[in-house]
PDB file of C-alpha atoms in Angstrom:
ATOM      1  CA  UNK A   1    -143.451-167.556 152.209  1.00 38.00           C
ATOM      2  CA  UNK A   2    -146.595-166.587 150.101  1.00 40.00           C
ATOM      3  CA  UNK A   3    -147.838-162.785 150.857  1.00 40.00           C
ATOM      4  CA  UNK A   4    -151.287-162.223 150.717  1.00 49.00           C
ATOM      5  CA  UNK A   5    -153.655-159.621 151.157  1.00 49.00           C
ATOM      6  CA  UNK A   6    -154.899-157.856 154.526  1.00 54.00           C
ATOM      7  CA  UNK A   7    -157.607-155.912 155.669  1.00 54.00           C
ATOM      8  CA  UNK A   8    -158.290-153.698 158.457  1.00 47.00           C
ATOM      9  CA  UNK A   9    -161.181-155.382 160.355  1.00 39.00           C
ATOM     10  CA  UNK A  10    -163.598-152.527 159.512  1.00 36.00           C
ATOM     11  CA  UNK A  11    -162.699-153.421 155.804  1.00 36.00           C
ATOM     12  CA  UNK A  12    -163.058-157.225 156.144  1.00 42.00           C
ATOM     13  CA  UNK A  13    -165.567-158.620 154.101  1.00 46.00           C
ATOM     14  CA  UNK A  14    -167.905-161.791 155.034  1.00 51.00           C
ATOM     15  CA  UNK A  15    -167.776-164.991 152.729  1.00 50.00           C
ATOM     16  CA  UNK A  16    -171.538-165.889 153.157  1.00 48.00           C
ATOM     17  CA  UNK A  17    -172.122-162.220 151.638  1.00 42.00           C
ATOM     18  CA  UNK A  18    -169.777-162.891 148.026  1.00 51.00           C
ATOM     19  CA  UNK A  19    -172.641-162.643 145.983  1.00 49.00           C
ATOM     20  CA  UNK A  20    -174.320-159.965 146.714  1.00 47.00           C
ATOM     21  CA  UNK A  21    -174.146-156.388 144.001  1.00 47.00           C
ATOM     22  CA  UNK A  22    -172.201-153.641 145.285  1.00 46.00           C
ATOM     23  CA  UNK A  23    -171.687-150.089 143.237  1.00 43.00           C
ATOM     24  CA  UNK A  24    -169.089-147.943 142.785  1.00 46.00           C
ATOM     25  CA  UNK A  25    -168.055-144.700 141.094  1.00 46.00           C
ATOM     26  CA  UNK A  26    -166.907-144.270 137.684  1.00 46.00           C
ATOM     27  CA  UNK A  27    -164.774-141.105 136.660  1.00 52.00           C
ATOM     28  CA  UNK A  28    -167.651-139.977 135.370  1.00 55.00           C
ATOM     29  CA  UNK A  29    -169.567-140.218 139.078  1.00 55.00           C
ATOM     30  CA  UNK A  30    -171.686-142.697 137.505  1.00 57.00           C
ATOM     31  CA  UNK A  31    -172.360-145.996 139.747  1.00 57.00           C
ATOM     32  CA  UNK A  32    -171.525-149.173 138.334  1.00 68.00           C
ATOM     33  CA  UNK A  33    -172.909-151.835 139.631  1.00 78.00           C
ATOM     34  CA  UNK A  34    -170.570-155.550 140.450  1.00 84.00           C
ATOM     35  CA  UNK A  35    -171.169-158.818 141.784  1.00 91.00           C
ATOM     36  CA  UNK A  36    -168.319-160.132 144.127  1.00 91.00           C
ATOM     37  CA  UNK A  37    -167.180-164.090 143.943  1.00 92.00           C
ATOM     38  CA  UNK A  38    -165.259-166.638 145.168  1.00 93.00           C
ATOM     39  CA  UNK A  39    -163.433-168.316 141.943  1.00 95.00           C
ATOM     40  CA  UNK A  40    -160.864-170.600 140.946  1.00 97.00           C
ATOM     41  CA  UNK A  41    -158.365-169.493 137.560  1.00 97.00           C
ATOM     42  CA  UNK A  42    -158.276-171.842 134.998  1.00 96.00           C
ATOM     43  CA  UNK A  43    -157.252-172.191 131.148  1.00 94.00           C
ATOM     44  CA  UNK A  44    -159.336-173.207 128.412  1.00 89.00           C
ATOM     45  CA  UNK A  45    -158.403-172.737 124.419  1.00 87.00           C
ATOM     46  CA  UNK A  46    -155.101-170.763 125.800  1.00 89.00           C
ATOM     47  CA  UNK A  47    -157.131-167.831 127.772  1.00 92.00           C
ATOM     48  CA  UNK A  48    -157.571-167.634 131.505  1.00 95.00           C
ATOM     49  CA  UNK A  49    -160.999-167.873 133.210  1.00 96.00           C
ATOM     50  CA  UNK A  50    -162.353-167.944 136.681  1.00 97.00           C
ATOM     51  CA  UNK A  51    -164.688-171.131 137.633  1.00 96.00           C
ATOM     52  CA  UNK A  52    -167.025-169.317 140.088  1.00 94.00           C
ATOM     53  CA  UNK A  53    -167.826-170.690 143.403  1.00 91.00           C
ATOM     54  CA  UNK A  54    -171.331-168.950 142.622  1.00 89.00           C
ATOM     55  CA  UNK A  55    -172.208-168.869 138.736  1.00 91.00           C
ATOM     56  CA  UNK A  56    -169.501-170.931 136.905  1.00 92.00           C
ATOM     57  CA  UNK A  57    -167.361-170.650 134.422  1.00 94.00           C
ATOM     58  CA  UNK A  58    -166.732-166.620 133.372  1.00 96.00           C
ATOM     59  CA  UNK A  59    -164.902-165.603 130.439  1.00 96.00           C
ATOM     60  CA  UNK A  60    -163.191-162.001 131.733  1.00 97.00           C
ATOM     61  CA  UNK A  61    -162.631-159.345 128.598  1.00 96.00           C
ATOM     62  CA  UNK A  62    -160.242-158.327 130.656  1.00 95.00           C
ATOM     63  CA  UNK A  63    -157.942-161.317 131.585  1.00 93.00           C
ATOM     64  CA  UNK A  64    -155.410-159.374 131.472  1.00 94.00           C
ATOM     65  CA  UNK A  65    -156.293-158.041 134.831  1.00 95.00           C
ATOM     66  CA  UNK A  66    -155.482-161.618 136.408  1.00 96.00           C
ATOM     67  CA  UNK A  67    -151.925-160.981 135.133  1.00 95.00           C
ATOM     68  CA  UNK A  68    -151.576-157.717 136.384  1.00 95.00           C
ATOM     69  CA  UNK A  69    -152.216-158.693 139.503  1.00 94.00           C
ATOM     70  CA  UNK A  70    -150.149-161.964 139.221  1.00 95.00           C
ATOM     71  CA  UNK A  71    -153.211-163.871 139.846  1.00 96.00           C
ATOM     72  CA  UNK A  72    -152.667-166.495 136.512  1.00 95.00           C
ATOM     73  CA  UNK A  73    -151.496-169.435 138.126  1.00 96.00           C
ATOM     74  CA  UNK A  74    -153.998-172.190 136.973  1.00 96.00           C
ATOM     75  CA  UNK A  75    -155.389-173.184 140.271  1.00 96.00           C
ATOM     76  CA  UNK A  76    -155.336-169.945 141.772  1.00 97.00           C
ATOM     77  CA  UNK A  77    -157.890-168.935 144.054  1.00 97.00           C
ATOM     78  CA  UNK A  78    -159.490-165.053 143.827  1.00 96.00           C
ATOM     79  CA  UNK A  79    -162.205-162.660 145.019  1.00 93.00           C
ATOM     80  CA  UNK A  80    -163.512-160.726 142.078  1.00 94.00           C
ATOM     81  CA  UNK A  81    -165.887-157.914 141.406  1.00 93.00           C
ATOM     82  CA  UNK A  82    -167.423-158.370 138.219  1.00 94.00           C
ATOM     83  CA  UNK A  83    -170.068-156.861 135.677  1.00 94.00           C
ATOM     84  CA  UNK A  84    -171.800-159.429 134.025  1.00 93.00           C
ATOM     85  CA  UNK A  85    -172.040-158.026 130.124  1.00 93.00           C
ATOM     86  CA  UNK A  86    -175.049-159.135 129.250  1.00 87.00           C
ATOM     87  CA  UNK A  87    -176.960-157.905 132.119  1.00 79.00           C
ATOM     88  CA  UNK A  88    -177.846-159.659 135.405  1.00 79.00           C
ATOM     89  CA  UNK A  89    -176.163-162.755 136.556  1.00 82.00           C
ATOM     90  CA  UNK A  90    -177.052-165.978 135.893  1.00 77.00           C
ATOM     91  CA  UNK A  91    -180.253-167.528 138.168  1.00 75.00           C
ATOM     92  CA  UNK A  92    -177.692-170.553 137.882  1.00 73.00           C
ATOM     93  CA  UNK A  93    -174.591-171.848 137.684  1.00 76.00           C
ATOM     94  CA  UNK A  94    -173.746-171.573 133.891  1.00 77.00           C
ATOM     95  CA  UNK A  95    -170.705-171.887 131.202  1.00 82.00           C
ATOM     96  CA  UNK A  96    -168.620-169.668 129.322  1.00 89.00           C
ATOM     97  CA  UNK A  97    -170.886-166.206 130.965  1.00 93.00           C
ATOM     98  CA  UNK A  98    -168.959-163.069 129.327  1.00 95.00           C
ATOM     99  CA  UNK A  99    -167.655-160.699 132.459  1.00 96.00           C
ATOM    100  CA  UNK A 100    -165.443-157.767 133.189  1.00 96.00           C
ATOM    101  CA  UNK A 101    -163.001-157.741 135.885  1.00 96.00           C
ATOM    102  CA  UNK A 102    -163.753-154.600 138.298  1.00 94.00           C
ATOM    103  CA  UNK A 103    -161.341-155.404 141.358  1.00 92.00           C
ATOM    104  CA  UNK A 104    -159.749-158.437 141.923  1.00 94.00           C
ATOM    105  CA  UNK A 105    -157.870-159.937 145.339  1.00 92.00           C
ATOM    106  CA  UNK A 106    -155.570-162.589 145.150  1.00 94.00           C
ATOM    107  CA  UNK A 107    -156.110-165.287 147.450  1.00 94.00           C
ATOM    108  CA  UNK A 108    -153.763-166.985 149.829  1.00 95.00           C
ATOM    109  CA  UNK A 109    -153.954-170.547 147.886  1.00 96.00           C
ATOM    110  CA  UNK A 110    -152.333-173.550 149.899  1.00 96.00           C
ATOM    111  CA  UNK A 111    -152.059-177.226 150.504  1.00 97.00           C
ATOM    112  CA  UNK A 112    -152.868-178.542 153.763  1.00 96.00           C
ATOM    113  CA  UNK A 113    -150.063-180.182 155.704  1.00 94.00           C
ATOM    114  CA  UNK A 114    -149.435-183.090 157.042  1.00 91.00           C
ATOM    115  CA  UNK A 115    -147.665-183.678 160.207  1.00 87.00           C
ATOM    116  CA  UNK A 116    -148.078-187.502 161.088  1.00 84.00           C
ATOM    117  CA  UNK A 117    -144.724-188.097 159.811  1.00 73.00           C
ATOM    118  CA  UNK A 118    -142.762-185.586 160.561  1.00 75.00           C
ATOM    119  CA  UNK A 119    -143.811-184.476 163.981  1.00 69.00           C
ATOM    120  CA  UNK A 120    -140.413-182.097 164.557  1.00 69.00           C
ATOM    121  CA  UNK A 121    -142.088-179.790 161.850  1.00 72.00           C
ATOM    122  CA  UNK A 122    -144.688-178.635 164.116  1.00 77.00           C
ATOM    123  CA  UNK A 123    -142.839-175.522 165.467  1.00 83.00           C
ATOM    124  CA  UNK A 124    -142.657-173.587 161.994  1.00 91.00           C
ATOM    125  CA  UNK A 125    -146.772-173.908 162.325  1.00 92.00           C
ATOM    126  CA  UNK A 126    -146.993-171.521 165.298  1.00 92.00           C
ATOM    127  CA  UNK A 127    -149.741-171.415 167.822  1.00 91.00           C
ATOM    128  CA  UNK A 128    -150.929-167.348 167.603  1.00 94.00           C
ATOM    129  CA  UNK A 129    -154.437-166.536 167.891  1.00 94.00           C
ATOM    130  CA  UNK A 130    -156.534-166.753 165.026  1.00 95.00           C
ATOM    131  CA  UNK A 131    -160.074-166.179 164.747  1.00 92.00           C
ATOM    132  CA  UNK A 132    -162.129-167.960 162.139  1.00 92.00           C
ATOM    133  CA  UNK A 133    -165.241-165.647 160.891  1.00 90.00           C
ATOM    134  CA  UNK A 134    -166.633-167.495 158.233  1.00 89.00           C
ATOM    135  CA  UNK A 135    -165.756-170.208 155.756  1.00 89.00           C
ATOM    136  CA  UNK A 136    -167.179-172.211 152.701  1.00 87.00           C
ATOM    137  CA  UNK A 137    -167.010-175.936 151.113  1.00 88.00           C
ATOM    138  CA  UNK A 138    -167.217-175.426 147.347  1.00 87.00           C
ATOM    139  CA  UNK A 139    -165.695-175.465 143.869  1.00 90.00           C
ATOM    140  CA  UNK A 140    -163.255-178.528 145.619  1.00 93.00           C
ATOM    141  CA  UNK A 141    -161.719-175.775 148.355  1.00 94.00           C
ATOM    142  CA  UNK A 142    -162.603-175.482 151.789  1.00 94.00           C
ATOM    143  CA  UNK A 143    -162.231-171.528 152.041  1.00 94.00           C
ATOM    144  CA  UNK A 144    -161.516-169.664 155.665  1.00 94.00           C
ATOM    145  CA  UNK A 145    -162.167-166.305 156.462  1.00 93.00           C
ATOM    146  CA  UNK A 146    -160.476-165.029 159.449  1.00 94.00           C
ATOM    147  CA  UNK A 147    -158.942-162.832 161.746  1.00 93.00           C
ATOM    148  CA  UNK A 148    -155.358-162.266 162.816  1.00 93.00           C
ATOM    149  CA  UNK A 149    -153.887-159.505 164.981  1.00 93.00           C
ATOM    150  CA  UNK A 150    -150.524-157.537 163.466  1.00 92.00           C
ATOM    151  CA  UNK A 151    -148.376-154.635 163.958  1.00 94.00           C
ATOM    152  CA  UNK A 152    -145.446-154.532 161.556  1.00 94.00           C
ATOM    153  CA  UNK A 153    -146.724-154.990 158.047  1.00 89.00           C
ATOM    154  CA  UNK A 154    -143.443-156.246 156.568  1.00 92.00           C
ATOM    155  CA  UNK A 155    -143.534-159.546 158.512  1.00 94.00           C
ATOM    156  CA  UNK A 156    -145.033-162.181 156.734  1.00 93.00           C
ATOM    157  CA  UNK A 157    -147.648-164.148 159.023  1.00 95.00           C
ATOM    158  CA  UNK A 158    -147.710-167.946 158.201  1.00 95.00           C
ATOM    159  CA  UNK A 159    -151.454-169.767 157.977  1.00 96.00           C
ATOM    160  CA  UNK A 160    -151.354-173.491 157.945  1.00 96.00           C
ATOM    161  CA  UNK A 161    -153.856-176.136 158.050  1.00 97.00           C
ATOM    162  CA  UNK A 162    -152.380-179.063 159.527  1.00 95.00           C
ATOM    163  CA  UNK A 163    -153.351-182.580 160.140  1.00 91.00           C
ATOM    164  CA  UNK A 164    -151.769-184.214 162.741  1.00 81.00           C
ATOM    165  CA  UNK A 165    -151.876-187.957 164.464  1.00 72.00           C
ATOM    166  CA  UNK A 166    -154.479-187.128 167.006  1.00 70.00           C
ATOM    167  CA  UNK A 167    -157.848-188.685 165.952  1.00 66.00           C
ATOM    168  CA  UNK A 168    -160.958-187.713 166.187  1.00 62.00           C
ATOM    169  CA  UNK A 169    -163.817-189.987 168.622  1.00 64.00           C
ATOM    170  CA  UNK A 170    -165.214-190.485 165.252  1.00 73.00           C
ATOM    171  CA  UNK A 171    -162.729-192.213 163.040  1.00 78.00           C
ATOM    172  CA  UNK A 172    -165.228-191.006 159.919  1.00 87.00           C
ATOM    173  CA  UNK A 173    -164.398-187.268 160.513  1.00 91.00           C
ATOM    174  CA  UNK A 174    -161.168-185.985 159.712  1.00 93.00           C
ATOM    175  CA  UNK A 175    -158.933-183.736 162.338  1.00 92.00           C
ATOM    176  CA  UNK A 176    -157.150-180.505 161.739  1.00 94.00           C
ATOM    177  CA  UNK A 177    -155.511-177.787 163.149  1.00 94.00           C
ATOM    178  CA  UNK A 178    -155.688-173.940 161.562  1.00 96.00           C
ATOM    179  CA  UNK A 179    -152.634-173.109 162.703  1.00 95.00           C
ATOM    180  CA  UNK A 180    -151.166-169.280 162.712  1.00 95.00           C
ATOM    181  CA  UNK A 181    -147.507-168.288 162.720  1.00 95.00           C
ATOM    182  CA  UNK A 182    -147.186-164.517 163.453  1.00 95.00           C
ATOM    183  CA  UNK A 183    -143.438-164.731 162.963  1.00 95.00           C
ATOM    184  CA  UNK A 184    -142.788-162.169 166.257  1.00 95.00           C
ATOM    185  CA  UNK A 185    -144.935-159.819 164.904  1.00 95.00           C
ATOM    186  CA  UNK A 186    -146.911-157.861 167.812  1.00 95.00           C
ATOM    187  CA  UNK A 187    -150.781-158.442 168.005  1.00 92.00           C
ATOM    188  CA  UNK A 188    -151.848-155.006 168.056  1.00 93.00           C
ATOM    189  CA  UNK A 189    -154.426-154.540 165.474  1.00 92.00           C
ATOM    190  CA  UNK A 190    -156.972-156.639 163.909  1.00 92.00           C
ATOM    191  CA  UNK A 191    -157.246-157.651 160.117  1.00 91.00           C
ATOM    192  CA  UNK A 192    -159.057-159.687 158.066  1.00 91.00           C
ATOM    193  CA  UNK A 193    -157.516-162.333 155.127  1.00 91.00           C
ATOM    194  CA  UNK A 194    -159.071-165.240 153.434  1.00 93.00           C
ATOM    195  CA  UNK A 195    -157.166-168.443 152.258  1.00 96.00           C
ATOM    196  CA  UNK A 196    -158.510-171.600 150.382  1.00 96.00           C
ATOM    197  CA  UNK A 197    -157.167-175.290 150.505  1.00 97.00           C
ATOM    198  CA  UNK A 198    -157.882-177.496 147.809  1.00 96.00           C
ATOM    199  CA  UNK A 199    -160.017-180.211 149.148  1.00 95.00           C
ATOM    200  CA  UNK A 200    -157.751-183.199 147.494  1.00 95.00           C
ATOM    201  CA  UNK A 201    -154.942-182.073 149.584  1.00 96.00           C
ATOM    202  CA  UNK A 202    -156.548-183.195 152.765  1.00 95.00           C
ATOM    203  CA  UNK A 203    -155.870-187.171 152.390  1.00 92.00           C
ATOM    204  CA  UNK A 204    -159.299-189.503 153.072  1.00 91.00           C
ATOM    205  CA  UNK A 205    -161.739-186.083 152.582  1.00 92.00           C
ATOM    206  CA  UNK A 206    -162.619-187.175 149.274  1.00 90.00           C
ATOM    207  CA  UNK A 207    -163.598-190.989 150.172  1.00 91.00           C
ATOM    208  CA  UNK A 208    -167.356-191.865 150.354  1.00 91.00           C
ATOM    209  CA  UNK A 209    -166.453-192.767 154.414  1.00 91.00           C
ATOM    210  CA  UNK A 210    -165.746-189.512 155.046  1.00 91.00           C
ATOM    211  CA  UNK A 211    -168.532-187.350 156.942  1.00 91.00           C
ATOM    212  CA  UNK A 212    -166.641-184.241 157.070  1.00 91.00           C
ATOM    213  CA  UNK A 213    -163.737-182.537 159.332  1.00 92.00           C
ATOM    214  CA  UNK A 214    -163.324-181.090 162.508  1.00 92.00           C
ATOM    215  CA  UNK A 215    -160.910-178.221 162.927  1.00 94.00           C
ATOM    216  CA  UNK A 216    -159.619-176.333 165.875  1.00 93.00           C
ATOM    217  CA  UNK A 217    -157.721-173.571 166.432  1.00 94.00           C
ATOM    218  CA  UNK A 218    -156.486-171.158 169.347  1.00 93.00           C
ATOM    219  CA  UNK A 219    -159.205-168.368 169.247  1.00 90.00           C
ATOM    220  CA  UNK A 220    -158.488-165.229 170.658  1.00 76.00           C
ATOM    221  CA  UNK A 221    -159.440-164.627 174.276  1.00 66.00           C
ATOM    222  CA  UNK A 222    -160.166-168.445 174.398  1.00 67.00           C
ATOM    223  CA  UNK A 223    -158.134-171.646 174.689  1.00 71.00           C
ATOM    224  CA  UNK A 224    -159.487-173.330 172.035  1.00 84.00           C
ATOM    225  CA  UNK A 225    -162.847-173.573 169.531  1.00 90.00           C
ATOM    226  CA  UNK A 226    -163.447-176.675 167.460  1.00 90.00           C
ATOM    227  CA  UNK A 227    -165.981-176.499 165.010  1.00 89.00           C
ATOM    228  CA  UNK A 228    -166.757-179.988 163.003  1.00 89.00           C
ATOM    229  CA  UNK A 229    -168.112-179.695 159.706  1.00 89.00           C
ATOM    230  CA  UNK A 230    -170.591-182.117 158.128  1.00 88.00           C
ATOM    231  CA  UNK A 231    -169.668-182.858 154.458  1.00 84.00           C
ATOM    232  CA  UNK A 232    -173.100-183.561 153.302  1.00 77.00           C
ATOM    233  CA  UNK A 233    -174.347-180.424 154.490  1.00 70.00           C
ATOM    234  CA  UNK A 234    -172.482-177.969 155.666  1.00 61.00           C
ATOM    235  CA  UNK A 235    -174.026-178.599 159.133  1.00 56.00           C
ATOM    236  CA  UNK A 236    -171.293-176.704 162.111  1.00 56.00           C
ATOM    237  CA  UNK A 237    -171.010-177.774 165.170  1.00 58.00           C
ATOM    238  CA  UNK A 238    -168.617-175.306 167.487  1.00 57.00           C
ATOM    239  CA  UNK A 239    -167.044-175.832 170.952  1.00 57.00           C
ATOM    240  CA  UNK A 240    -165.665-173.553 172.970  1.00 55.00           C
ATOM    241  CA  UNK A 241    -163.245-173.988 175.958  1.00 48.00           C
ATOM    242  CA  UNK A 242    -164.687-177.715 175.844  1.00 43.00           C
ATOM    243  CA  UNK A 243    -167.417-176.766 177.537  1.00 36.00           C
ATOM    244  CA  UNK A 244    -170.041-174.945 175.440  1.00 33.00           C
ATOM    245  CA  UNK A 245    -171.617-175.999 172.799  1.00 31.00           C
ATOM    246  CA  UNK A 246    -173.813-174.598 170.305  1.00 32.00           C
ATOM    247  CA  UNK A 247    -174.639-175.321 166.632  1.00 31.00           C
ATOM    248  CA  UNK A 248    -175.400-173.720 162.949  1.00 31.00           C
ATOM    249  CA  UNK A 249    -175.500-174.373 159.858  1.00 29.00           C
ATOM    250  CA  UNK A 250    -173.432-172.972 157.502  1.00 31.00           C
ATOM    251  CA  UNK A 251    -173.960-171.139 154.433  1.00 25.00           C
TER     252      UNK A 251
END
C-alpha cells in the first residue's frame, strides 16, 4: 500500500493557500523567501520537471531533489517550495521558468476505483471518518486535502475514491465515494494529508456531458456530507446529514 506523508493538524497546510511566499532561515540566519505549489513530474529532453498547478512548467537546478525523495515517477504528484531564479514568479502561467527546489512533499498519487463490477471489493475501501478541508480541479487532477484521525504511525491508512453503481438524480454528474480505510488503527489524533487523482481515471469526467461530480464521504461527528462539484466552475454545493444545505464556490 502506498505511504504518504502526514501532518499534525496544527501543521496541515490549506490548498487554496499553495501560492502564497513563505521564508525561512538559511545557516547563515538569512530568510529566503519560497513559493509553495501543487505540480505534476514530468520528463522533457531526459531531465525531470514539475508542470505547476500555478505557473507551469519549472525547470528545478536541483532535480536531483525529486530523486532523493523518490518523487521521479513521471506522473507523480508533489508540493514544492521553490525560489524562482530569476526573481519573482511569473504573473502567468509560463514554460521552461528556471527554479530551485527548497522542500518538497511527495504526494499520495492514485487512480480512482471502480466498484460497479466488482461489488465484493467494497470492504478493503473502509468506511472511517474522513474529513475533507479543501480540494482543487487542475493540471487534469482533482486534488483533496483532508483530515484523518490516527494513533499508531506504522499502520498504513488506505484513501480511496470509489465509484460505485448508485447514480446520481442527475445522470450528467458523476457519483463517488472518498472512502478511508484506517486499517484498526485508533482515531486518537488528528492529521492532515493530501492525495490527487488523475482526472482520466474517473470514466465519463472527461466527456463534454459531464457537469461535474458529486462526492460523499463519512465526516467526522456526522453521518454523511456530499459536496457536488460543478466542472465549469468550480461551483460547491455541500450537504450535511441530508438536511442542510449551504453553498461556495471553490477556489
Amino acid at each position: 500500500m502506498p505511504m504518504f506523508f502526514f501532518k499534525r493538524l496544527q501543521l496541515f497546510i490549506n490548498i487554496p493557500l499553495l501560492c502564497i511566499a513563505l521564508s525561512a532561515c538559511s545557516d547563515e540566519n538569512e530568510p529566503i523567501v519560497y513559493y509553495t505549489t501543487l505540480g505534476t513530474v514530468e520528463e522533457t529532453s531526459g531531465r525531470n520537471i514539475i508542470v505547476s498547478d500555478s505557473y507551469g512548467t519549472l525547470i528545478p537546478e536541483n532535480g536531483d531533489f525529486l530523486t532523493a525523495k523518490n518523487a521521479d515517477s513521471i506522473g507523480q504528484r508533489v508540493l514544492a517550495g521553490i525560489q524562482f531564479l530569476k526573481g519573482n514568479p511569473p504573473k502567468e502561467t509560463s514554460e521552461n521558468t528556471d527554479v530551485r527546489i527548497v522542500e518538497l512533499y511527495k504526494i499520495l498519487t492514485k487512480a480512482a476505483d471502480d466498484l460497479r463490477a466488482k461489488p465484493e471489493s467494497a470492504d478493503i475501501f473502509g468506511e472511517d471518518p474522513i474529513k475533507i478541508t479543501s480540494y482543487n480541479i487542475g493540471n487534469r487532477h482533482l486534488t483533496i486535502e483532508f483530515i484523518v484521525w490516527r494513533y499508531d504511525e506504522s499502520i498504513p491508512h488506505r484513501i480511496s475514491l470509489v465509484r460505485t453503481d448508485e447514480n446520481d438524480s442527475d445522470k450528467n454528474y458523476i457519483r463517488l465515494e472518498f472512502r478511508h480505510n484506517n486499517n484498526g488503527d485508533l482515531p486518537r489524533t488528528p492529521y492532515s494529508s493530501i492525495v490527487s487523482f488523475p482526472l482520466k481515471s474517473i470514466e465519463g469526467f472527461e466527456s463534454p456531458e459531464c457537469k461535474g461530480i458529486v462526492i460523499s464521504y463519512n465526516d467526522a461527528g456526522i453521518q454523511q456530507t456530499t459536496l457536488r462539484i460543478d466542472k465549469e466552475n468550480n461551483a460547491t454545493t455541500y450537504i450535511k446529514n441530508q438536511d442542510r444545505l449551504t453553498s461556495r464556490t471553490s477556489f
